CSV table of C-alpha atoms and ligand atoms in Angstrom, one decimal:
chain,number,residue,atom,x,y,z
A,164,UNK,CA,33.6,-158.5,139.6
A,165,UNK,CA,32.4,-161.8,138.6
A,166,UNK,CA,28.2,-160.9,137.7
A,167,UNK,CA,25.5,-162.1,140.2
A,168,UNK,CA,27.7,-163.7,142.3
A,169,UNK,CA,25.3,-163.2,144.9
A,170,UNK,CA,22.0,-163.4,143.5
A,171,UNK,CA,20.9,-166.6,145.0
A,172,UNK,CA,23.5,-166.3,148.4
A,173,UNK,CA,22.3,-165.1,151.3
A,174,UNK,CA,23.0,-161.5,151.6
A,175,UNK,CA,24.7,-161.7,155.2
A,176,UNK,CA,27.5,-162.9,153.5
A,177,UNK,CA,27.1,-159.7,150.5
A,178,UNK,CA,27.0,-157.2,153.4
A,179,UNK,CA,30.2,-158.7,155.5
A,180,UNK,CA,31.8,-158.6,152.4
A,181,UNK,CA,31.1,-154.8,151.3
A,182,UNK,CA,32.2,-152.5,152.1
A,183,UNK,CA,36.0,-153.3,152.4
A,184,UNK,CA,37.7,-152.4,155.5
A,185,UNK,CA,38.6,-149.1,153.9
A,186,UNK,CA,35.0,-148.3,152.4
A,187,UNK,CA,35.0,-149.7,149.2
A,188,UNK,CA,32.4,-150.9,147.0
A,189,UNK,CA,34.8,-152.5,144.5
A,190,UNK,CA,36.2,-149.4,143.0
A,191,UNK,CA,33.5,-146.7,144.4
A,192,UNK,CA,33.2,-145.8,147.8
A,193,UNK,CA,36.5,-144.5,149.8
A,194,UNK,CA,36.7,-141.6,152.0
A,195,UNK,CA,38.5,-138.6,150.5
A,196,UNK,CA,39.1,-136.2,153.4
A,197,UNK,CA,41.2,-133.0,154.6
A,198,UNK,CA,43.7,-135.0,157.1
A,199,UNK,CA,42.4,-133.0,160.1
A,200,UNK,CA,39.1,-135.2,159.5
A,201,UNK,CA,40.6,-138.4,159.1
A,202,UNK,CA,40.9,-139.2,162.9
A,203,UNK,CA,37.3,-137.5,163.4
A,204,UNK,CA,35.9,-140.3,160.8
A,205,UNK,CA,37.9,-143.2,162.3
A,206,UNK,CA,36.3,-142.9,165.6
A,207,UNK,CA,33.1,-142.9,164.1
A,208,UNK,CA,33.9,-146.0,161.9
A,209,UNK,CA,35.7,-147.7,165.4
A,210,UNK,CA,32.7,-146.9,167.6
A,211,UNK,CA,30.1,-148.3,165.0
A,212,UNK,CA,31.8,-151.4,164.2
A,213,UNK,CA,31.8,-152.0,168.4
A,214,UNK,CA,28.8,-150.6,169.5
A,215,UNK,CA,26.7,-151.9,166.7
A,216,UNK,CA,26.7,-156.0,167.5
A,217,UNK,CA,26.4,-155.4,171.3
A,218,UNK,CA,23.0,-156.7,171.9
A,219,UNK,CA,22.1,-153.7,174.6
A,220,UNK,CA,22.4,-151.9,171.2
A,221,UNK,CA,20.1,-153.5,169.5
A,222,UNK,CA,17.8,-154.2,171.8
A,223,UNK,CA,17.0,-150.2,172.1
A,224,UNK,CA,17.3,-149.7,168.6
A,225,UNK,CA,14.4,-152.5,168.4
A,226,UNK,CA,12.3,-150.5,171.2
A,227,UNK,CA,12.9,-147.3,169.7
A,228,UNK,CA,11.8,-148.6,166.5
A,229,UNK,CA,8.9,-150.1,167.5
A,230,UNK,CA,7.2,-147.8,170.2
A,231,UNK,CA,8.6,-144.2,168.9
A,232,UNK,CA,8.7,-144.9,165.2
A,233,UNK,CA,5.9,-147.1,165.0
A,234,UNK,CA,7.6,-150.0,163.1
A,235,UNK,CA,7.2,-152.4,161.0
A,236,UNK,CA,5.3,-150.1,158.7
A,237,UNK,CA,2.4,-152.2,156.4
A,238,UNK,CA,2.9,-153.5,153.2
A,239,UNK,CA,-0.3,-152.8,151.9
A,240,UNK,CA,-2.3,-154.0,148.1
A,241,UNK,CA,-3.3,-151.6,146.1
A,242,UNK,CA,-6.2,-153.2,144.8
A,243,UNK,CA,-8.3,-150.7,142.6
A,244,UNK,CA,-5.1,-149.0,141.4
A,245,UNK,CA,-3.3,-152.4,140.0
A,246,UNK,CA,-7.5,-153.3,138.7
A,247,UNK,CA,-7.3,-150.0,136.8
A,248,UNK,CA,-4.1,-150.4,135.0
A,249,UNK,CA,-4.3,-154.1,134.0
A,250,UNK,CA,-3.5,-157.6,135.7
A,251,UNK,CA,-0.2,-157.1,137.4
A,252,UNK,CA,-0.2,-156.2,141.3
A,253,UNK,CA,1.1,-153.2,142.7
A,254,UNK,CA,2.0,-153.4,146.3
A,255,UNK,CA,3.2,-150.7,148.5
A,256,UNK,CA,5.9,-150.5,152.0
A,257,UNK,CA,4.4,-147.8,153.7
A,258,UNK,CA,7.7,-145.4,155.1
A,259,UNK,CA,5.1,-143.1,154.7
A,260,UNK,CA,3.5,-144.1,157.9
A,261,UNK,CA,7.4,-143.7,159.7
A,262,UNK,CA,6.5,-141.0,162.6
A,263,UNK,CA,7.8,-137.9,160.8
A,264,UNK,CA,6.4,-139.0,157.5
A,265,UNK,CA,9.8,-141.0,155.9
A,266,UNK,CA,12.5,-143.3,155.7
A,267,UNK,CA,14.7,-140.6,157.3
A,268,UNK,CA,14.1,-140.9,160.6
A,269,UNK,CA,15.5,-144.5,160.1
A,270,UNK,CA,18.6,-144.1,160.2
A,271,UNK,CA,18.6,-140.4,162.1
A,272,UNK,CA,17.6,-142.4,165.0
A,273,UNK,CA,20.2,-145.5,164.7
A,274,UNK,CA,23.0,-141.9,164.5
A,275,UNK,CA,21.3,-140.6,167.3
A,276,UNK,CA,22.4,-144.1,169.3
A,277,UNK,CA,25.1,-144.0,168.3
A,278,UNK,CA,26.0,-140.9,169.4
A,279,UNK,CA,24.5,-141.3,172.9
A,280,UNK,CA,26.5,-144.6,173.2
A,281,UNK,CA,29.8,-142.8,172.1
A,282,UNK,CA,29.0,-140.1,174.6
A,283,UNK,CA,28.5,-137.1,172.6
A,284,UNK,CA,26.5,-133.9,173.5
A,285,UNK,CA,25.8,-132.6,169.7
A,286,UNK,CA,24.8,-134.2,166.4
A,287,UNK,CA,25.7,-132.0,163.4
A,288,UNK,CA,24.5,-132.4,159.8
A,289,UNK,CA,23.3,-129.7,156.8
A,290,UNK,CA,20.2,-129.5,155.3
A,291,UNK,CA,18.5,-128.9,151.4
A,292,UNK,CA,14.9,-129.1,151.2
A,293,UNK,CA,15.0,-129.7,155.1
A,294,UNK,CA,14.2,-133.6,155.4
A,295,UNK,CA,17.0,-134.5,156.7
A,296,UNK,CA,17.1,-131.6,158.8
A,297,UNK,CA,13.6,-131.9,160.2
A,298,UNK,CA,14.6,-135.5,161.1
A,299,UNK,CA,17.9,-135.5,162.7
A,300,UNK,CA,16.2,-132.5,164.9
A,301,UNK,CA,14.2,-135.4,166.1
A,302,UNK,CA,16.4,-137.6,166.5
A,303,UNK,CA,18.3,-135.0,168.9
A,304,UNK,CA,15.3,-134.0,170.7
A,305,UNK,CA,14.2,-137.7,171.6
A,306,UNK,CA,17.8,-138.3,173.1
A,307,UNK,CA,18.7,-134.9,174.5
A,308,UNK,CA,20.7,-133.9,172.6
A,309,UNK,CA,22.1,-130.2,171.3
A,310,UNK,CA,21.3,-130.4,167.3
A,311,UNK,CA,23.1,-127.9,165.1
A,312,UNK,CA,21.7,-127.5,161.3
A,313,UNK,CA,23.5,-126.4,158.6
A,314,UNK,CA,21.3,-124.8,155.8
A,315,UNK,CA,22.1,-122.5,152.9
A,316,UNK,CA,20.1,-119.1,152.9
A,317,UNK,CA,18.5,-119.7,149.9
A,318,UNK,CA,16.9,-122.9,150.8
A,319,UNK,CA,16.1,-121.4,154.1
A,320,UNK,CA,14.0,-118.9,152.3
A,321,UNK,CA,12.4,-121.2,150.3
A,322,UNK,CA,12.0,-123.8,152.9
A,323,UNK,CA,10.3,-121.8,155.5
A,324,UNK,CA,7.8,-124.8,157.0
A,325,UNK,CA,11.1,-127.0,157.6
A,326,UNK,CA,13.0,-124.2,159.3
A,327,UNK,CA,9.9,-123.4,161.5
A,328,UNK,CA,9.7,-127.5,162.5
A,329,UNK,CA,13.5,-128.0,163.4
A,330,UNK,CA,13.5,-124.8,165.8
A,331,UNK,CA,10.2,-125.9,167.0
A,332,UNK,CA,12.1,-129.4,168.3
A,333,UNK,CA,15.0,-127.2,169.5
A,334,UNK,CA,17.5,-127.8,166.7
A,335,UNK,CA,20.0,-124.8,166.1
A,336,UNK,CA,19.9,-123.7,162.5
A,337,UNK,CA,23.0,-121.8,161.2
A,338,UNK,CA,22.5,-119.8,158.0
A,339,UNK,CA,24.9,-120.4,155.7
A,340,UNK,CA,26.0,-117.0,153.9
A,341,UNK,CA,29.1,-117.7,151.4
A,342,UNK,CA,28.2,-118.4,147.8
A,343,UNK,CA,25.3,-119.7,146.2
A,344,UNK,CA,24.0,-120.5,149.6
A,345,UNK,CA,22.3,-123.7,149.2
A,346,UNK,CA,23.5,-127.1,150.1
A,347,UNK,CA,26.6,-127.5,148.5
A,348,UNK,CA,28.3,-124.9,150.7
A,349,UNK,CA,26.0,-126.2,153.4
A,350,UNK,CA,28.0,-129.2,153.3
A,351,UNK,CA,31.4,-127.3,153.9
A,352,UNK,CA,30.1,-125.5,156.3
A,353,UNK,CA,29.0,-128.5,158.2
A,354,UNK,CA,32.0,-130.3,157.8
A,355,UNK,CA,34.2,-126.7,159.2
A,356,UNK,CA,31.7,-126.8,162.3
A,357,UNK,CA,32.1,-130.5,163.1
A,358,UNK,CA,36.1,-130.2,162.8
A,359,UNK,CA,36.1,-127.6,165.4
A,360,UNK,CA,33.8,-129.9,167.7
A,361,UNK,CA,34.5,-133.5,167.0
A,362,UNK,CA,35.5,-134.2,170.4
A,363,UNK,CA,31.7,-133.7,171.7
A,364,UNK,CA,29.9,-133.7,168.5
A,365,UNK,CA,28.9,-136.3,165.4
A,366,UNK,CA,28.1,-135.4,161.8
A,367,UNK,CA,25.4,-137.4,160.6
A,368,UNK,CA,24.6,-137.5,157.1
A,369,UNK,CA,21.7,-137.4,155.6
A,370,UNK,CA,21.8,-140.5,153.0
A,371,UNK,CA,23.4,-143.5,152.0
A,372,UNK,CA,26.7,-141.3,150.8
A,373,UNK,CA,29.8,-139.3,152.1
A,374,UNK,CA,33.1,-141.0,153.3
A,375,UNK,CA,33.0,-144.4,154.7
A,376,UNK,CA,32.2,-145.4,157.3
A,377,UNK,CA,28.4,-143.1,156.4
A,378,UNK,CA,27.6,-145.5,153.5
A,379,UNK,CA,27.5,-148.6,155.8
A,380,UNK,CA,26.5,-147.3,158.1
A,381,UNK,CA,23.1,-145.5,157.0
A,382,UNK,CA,22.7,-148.2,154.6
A,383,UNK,CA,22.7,-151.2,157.7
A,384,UNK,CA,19.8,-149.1,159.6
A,385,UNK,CA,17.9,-148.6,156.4
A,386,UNK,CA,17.9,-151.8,155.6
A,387,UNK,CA,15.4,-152.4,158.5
A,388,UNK,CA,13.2,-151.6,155.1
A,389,UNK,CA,13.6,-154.4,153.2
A,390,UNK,CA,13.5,-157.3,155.9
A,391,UNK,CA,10.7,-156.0,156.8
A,392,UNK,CA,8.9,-155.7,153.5
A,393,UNK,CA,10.3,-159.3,152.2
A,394,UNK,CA,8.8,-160.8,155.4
A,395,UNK,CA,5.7,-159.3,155.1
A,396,UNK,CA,5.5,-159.4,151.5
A,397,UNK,CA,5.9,-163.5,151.7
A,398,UNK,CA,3.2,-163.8,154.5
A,399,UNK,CA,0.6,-162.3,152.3
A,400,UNK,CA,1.1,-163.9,148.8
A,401,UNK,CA,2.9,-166.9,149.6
A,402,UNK,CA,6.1,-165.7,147.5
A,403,UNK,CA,8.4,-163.1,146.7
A,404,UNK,CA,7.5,-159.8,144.4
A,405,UNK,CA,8.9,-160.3,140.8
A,406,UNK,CA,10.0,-156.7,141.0
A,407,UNK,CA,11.1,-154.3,143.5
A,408,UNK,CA,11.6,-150.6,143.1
A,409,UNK,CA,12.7,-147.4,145.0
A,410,UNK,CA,13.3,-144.1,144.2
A,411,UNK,CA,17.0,-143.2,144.3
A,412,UNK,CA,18.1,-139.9,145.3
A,413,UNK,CA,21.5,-140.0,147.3
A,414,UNK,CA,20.3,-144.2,147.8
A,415,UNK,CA,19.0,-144.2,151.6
A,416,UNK,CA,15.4,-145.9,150.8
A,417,UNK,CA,16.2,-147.5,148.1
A,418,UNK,CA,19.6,-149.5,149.4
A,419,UNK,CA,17.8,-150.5,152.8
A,420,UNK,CA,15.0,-151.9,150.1
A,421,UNK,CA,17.0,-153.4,147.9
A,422,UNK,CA,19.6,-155.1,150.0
A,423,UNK,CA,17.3,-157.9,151.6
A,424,UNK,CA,16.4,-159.4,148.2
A,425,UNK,CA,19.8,-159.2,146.7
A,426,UNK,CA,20.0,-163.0,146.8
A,427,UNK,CA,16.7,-163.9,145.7
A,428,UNK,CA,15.6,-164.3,142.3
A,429,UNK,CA,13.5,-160.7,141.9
A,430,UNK,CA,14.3,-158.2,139.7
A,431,UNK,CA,15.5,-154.6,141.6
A,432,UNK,CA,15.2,-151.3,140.1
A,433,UNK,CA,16.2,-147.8,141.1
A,434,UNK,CA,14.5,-145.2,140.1
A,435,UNK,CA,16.2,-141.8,139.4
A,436,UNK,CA,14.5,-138.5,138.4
A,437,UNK,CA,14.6,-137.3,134.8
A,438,UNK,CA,13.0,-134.0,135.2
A,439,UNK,CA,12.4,-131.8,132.3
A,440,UNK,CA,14.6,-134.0,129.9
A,441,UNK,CA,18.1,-135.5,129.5
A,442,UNK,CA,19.7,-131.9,129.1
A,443,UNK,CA,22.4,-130.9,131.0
A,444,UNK,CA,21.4,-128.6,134.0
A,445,UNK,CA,17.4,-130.2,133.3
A,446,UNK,CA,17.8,-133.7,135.2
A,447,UNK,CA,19.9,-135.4,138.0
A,448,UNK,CA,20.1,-138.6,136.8
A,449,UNK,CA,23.6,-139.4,138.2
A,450,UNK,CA,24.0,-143.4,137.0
A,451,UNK,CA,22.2,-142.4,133.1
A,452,UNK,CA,23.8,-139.3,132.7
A,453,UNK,CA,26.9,-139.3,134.7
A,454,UNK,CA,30.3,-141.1,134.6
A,455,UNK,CA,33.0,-142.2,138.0
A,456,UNK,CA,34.0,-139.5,140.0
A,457,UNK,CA,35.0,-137.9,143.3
A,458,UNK,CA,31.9,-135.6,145.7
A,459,UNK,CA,32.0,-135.1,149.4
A,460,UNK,CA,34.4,-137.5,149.9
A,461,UNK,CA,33.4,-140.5,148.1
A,462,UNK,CA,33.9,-141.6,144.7
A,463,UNK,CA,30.5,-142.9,142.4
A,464,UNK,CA,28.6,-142.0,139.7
A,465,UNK,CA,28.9,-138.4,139.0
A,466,UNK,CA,27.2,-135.4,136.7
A,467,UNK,CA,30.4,-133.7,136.3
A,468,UNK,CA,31.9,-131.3,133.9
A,469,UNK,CA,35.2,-131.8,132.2
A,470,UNK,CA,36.8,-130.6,134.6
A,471,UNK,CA,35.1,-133.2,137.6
A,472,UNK,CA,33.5,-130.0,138.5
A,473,UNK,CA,29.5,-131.4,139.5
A,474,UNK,CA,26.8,-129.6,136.7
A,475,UNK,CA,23.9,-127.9,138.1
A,476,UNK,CA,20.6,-130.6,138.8
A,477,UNK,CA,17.0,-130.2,138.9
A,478,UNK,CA,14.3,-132.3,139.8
A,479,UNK,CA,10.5,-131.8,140.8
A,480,UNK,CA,11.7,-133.6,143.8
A,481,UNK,CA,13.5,-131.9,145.8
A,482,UNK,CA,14.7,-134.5,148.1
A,483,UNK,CA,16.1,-136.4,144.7
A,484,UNK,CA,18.7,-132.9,143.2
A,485,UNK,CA,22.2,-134.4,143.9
A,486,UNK,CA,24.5,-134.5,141.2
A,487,UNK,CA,25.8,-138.4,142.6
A,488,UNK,CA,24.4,-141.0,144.2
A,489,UNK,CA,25.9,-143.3,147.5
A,490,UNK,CA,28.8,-145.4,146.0
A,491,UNK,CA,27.2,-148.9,146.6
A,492,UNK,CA,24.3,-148.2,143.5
A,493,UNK,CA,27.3,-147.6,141.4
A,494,UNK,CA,28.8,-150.9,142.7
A,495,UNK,CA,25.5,-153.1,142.2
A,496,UNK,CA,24.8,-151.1,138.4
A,497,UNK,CA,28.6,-152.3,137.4
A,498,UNK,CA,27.7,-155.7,138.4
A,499,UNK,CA,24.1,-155.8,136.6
A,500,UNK,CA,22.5,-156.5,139.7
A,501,UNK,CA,20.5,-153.6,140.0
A,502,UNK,CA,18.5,-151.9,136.5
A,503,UNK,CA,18.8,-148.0,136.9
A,504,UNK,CA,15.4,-146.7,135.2
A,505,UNK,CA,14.6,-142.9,134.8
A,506,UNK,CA,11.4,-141.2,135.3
A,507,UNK,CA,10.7,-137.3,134.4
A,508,UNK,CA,8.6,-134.8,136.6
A,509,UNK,CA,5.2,-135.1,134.3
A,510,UNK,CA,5.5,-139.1,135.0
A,511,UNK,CA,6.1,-138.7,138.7
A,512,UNK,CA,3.0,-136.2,139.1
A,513,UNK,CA,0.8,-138.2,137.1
A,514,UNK,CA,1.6,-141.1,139.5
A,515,UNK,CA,1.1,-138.9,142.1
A,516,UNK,CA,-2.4,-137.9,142.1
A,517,UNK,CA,-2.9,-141.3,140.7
A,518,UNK,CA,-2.3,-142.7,144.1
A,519,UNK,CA,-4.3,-140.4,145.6
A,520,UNK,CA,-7.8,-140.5,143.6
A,521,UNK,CA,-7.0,-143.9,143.8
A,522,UNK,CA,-6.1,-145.4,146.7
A,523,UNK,CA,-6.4,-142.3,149.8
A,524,UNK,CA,-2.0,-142.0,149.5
A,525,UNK,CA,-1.1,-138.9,149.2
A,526,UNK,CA,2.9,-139.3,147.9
A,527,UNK,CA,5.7,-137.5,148.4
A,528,UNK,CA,6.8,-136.5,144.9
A,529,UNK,CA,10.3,-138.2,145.7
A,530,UNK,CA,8.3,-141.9,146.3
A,531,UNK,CA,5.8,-140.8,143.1
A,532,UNK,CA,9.1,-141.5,140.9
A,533,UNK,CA,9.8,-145.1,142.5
A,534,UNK,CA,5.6,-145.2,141.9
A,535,UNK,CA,5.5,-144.2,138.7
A,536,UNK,CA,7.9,-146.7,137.5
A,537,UNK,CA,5.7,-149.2,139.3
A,538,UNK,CA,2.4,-148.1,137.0
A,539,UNK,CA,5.0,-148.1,134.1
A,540,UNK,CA,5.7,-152.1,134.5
A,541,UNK,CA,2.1,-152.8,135.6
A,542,UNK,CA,0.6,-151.1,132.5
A,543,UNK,CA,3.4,-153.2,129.8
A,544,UNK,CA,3.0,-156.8,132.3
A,545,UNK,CA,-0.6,-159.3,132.0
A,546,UNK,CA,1.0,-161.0,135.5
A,547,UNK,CA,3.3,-160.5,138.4
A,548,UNK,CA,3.5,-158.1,141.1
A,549,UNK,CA,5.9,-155.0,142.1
A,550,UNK,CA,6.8,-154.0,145.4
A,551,UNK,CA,7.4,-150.3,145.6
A,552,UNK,CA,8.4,-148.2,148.3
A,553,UNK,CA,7.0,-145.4,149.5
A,554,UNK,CA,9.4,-143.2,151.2
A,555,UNK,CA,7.5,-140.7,152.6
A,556,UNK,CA,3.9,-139.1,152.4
A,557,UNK,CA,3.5,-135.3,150.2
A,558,UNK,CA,1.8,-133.5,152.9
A,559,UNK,CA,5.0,-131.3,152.6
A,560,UNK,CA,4.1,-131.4,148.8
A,561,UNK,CA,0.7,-130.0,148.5
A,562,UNK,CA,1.9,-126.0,148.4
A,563,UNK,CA,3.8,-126.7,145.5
A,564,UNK,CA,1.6,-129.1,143.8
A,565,UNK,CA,-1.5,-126.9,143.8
A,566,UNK,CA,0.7,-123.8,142.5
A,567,UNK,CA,2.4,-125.6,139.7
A,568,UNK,CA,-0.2,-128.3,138.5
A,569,UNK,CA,-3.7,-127.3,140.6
A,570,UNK,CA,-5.2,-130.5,142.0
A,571,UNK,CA,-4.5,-133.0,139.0
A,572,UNK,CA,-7.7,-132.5,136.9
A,573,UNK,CA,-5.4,-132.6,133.5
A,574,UNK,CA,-3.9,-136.1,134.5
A,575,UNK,CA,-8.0,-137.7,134.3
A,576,UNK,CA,-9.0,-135.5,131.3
A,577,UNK,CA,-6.6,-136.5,128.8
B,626,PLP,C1,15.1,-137.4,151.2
B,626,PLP,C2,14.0,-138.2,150.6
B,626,PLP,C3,14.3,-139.1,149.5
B,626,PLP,C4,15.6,-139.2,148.8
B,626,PLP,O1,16.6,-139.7,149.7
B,626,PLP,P1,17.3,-141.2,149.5
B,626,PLP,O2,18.5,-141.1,150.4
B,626,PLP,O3,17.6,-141.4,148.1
B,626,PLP,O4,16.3,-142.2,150.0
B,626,PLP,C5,13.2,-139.9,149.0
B,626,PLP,N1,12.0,-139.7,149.5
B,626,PLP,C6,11.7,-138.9,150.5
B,626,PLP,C7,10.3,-138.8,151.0
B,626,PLP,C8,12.7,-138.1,151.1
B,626,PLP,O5,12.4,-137.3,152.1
């Protein structure tokens, strides 16, 4: 892969280029899958590639977007928080304002379509933390359709305010009972329930990951994102940030961020989660920390034993634990296009109520990593600005905060 090649090409000709016709992203990518799947997947991939360019499409998406959603979300200055940490300007793209509070809903509502236009009854997907969960239910409710939620018993436990929201909006969720009962066997469950169904149902995955054609696809309605953002960003300065930055979990924000400026001349940085430290079991760092390998049906960037068996991950963000990351981040790290940067959970939280007592943003701890970063650069640059997105708002957060670090007094007091 020859390096750059499209830094200063528009990207339209990036994205009809990659994926390959088979899902690949150079060498990452693919879609590994039990052969009773395969047709399941191909319809999908058939139906998308149709559906997706017809402008009745796109028209609704457009609608949806703008009276349901409440798109285009602000870019908005933070003024006093880039004053207090030197010259450099921090600016924010406000997902947080998304109706449900995140990027998800972005691309659960461009699945939702899509399954309405193929003439399915069901959408199917599993659940960690509940996010994605909480927005495909949604999704399902807004077009009437049955929703069925996979979700480990574990996390359901521990998740109880996410569980409460998706029966609330009439979503089905199916405990999952077989061995450490959290989203790992979630997926396989998932995946058994949709192969029984396929015929009336879709599986819609929660991030920028899983066999093609999922990559492309949620990667295409994320990237609503980063036009947006690049367009607004350039009507209020005049030019285009010097950095942009996103916080990378399985890659849903940060792709549909990052995409849009691939041909310009700004630096792009993802930013994965470092939690307690670089020790195995402590982080899930996937691009620092891992090396090429084969999860869910895809093959990236993995934390994997020596066996290709994925090692246990932590972060204070829950929405960031997977041990891999969607196989297009691996691509654009390869090619030196995009920096991977980590950031640990006592750098996150400090950005976190940072934006708070700062600014009147309250962060999810997932976008405080992508943040963080952001007050890293601003504090070590005299000029420039950073553009940093801000998937989604930490209402959910605040429980957790206030038990493990009270309301943020030791960050000020230092
Ligand atoms: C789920 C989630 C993430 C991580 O998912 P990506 O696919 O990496 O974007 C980040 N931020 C928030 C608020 C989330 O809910």
């Amino acid at each position: 892969m020859e390096i750059n090649k499209y830094s200063h090409r528009d990207y339209n000709n990036y994205i009809k280029e990659f994926p390959s016709k088979d899902g690949r992203f150079g060498k990452y990518g693919g879609a590994y899958l039990p052969p009773e799947l395969i047709p399941a997947f191909k319809e999908i991939d058939y139906a998308y590639e149709t559906i997706c360019h017809s402008s009745k499409f796109i028209s609704e998406l457009r609608r949806i977007r703008k009276e349901f959603q409440g798109r285009p979300t602000p870019v908005y200055h933070c003024e006093r928080l880039s004053q207090e940490l030197g010259k450099c300007q921090i600016y924010l793209k406000r997902e947080d304002l998304n109706h449900t509070g995140a990027h998800k809903l972005n691309h659960c509502m461009g699945e939702g379509l899509l399954a309405k236009y193929m003439g399915k009854k069901k959408l199917i997907a599993e659940t960690g933390a509940g996010q994605h969960g909480v927005a495909l239910a949604t999704a399902a409710a807004y077009f009437g359709l049955e929703c069925d939620i996979y979700m480990g018993e574990v996390d359901i436990a521990k998740q109880a305010p996410n569980v409460t929201r998706m029966k609330i909006l009439g979503a089905n969720v199916i405990p999952v009972t077989h061995g450490l009962k959290t989203l790992k066997e979630a997926v396989d469950a998932a995946f058994e329930g949709y192969m029984k169904e396929y015929h009336d149902a879709i599986y819609c995955i929660g991030s920028a990951l899983g066999p093609h054609p999922f990559p492309k696809i949620v990667r295409d309605f994320q990237m609503i994102i980063g036009i947006e953002a690049r367009e607004q960003f350039m009507d209020m300065t005049g030019l285009l940030p010097d950095v942009v930055c996103a916080c990378v979990g399985g890659g849903s924000n940060s792709i549909g961020t990052f995409i849009p400026f691939l041909a310009d001349p700004v630096e792009i940085v993802g930013v994965e989660p470092l939690g307690k430290g670089p020790n195995v079991g402590d982080h899930a760092a996937s691009m620092a920390y891992g090396s090429p390998g084969v999860l869910h049906g895809f093959e990236s960037y993995l934390l994997q034993d020596e066996n290709g068996e994925p090692l246990p991950v932590y972060s204070v963000a829950s929405g960031l634990d997977y041990p891999s990351v969607g196989p297009e981040h691996a691509f654009l790290h390869d090619m030196g296009r995009v920096k991977y940067e980590q950031v640990d959970d006592e750098e996150a939280m400090e950005a976190f109520f940072l934006l708070s007592r700062k600014e009147g943003i309250i962060p999810a701890i997932e976008s405080s990593h992508a943040l963080a970063y952001a007050i890293r650069y601003a504090r070590t640059h005299d000029t420039g600005s950073i553009l940093v997105t801000l998937s989604g708002r930490g209402d959910k957060d605040i429980d957790y905060v206030v038990e493990n670090y009270g309301t943020g007094e030791r960050f000020f007091n230092k």
